[in-house]
GROMACS .gro file of C-alpha atoms in nm:
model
  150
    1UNK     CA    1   7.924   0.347   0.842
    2UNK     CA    2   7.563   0.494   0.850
    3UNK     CA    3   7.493   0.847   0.780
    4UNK     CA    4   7.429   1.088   1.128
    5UNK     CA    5   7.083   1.140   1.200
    6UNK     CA    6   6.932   1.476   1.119
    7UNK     CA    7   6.687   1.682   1.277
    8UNK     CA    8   6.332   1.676   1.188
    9UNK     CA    9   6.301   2.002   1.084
   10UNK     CA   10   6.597   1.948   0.839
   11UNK     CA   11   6.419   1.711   0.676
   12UNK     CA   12   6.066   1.863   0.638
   13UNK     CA   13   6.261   2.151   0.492
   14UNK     CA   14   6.444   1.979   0.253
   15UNK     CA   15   6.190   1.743   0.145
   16UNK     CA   16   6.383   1.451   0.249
   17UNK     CA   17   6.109   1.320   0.520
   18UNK     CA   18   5.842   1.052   0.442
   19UNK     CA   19   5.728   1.054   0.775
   20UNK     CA   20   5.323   1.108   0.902
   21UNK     CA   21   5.220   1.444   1.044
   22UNK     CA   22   5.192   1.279   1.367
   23UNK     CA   23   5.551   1.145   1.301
   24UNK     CA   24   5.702   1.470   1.252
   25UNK     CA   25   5.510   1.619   1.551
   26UNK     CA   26   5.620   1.323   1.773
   27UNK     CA   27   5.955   1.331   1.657
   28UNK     CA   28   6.010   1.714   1.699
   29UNK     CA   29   5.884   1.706   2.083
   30UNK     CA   30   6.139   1.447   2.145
   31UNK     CA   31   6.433   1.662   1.955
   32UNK     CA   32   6.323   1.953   2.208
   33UNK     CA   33   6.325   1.697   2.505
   34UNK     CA   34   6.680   1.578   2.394
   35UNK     CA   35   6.805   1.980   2.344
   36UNK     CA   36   7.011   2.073   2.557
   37UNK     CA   37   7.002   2.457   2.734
   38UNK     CA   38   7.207   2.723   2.661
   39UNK     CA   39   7.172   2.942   2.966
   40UNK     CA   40   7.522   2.875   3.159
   41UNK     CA   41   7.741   3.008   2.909
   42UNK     CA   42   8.029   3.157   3.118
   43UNK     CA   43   8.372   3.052   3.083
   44UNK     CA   44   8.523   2.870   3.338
   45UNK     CA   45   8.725   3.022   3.673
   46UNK     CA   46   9.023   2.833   3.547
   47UNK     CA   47   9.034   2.970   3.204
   48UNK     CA   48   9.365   3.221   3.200
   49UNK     CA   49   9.329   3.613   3.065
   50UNK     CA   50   9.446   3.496   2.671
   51UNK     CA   51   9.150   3.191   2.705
   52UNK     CA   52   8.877   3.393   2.791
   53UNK     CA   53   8.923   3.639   2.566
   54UNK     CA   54   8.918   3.415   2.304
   55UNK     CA   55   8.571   3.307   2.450
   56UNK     CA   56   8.433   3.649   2.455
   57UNK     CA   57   8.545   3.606   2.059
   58UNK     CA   58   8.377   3.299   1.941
   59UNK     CA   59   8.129   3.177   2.196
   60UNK     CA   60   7.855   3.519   2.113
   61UNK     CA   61   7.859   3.345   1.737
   62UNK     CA   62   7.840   3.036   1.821
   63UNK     CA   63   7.543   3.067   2.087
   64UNK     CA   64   7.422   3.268   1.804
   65UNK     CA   65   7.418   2.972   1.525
   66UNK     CA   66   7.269   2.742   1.816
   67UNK     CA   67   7.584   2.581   1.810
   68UNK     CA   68   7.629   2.578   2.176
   69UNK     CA   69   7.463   2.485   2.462
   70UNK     CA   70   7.541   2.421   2.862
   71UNK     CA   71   7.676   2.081   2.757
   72UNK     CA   72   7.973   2.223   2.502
   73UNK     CA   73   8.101   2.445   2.758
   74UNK     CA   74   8.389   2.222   2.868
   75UNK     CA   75   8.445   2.184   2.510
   76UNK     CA   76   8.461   2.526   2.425
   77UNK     CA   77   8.690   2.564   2.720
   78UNK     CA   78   8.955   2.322   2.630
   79UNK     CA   79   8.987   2.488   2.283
   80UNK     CA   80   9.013   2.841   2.419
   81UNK     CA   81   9.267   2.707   2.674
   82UNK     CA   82   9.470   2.539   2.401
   83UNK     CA   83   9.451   2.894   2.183
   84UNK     CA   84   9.602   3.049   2.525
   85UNK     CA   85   9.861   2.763   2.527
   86UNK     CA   86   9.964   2.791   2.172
   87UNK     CA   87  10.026   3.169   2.202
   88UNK     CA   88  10.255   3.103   2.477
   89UNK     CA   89  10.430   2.886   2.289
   90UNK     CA   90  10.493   3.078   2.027
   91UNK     CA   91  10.629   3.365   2.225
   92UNK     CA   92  10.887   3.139   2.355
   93UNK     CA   93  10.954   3.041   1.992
   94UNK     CA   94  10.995   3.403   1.891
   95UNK     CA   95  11.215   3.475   2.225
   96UNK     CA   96  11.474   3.183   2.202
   97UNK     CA   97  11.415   3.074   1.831
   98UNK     CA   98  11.287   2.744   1.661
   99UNK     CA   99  11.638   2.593   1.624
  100UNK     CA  100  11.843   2.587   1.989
  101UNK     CA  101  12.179   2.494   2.096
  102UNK     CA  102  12.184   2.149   2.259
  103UNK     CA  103  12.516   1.990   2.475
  104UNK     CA  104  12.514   1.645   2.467
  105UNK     CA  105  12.695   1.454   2.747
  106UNK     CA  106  13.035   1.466   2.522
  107UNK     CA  107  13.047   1.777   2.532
  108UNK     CA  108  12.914   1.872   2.205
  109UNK     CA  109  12.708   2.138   2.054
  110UNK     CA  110  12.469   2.090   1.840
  111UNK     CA  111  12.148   2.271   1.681
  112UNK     CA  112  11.834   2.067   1.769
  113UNK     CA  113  11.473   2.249   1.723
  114UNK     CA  114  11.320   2.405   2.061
  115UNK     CA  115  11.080   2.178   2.228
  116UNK     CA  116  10.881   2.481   2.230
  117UNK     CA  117  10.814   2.395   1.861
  118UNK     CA  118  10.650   2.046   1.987
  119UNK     CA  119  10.483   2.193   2.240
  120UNK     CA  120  10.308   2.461   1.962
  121UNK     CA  121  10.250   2.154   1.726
  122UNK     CA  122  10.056   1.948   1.997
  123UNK     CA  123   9.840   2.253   2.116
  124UNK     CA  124   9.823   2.322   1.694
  125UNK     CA  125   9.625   1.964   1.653
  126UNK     CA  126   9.395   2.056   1.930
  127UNK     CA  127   9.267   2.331   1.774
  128UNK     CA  128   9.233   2.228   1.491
  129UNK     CA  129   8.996   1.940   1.620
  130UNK     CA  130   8.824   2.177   1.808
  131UNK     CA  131   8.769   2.376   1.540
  132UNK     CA  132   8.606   2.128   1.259
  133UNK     CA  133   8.405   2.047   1.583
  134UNK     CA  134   8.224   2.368   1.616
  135UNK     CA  135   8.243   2.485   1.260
  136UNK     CA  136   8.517   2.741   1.316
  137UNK     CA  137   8.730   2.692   0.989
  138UNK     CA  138   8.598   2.812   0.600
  139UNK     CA  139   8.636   2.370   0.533
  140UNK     CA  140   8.411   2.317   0.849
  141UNK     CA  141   8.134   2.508   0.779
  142UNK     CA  142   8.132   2.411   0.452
  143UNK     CA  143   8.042   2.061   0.563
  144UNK     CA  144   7.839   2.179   0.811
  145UNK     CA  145   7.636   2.324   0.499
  146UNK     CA  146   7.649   2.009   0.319
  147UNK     CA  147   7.523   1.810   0.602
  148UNK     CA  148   7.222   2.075   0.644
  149UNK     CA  149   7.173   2.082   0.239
  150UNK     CA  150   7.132   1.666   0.227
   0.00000   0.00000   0.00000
């Protein structure tokens, strides 16, 4: 698999470019064409009261590192509403427990885990992606780092 592309100015600044002047200069307009703007940056009307406030609590840094624009919105949505979604399931964990009596059609009792559990797990795995998407965990920026550093 070849390696991402990175931005001009990465590469001027690392030493890494054996491009022209005129290169650089041609490539760089094109990289500001191609950018795109940050000036909607609102959460969305469907977002619940838990979602945005996790918005108001990582979108400020993140417009901040130039790490998101108008585009990333939706993105940045869908892991604030999956945050919202994984607090509520974890408040019905702590309510009715991780383990849950189940009757089965004989009749009998047994201890099964919550589906609230699943539910927690699923929403878990979105976040996580989210996260190492927008350099939100100590691993992610790390590579984000590396990636700048090469």
């Amino acid at each position: 698999m070849a390696r991402k592309a990175m931005p001009t100015h990465l590469k001027v600044l690392t030493g890494k470019s054996n491009m022209t002047k005129a290169e650089i200069e041609s490539r760089k307009k094109a990289e500001e064409r191609l950018k795109p703007k940050a000036n909607k940056l609102k959460p969305p009307k469907w977002l619940d009261k838990d979602g945005r406030k996790e918005w108001r609590a990582v979108a400020p840094e993140l417009e901040r590192l130039g790490l998101l624009t108008d585009v990333d919105v939706s993105a940045l949505a869908i892991y604030c509403d999956a945050v919202s979604r994984y607090a509520e399931a974890r408040k019905m964990i702590q309510e009715e427990g991780a383990v849950v009596e189940h009757t089965n059609t004989a009749d009998a009792t047994n201890l099964v885990r919550s589906p609230w559990v699943q539910v927690a797990n699923q929403y878990a795995t979105i976040i996580r992606q989210y996260l190492a998407e927008f350099g939100l965990s100590p691993s992610a920026r790390a590579s984000l780092a590396i990636k700048i550093a090469d």
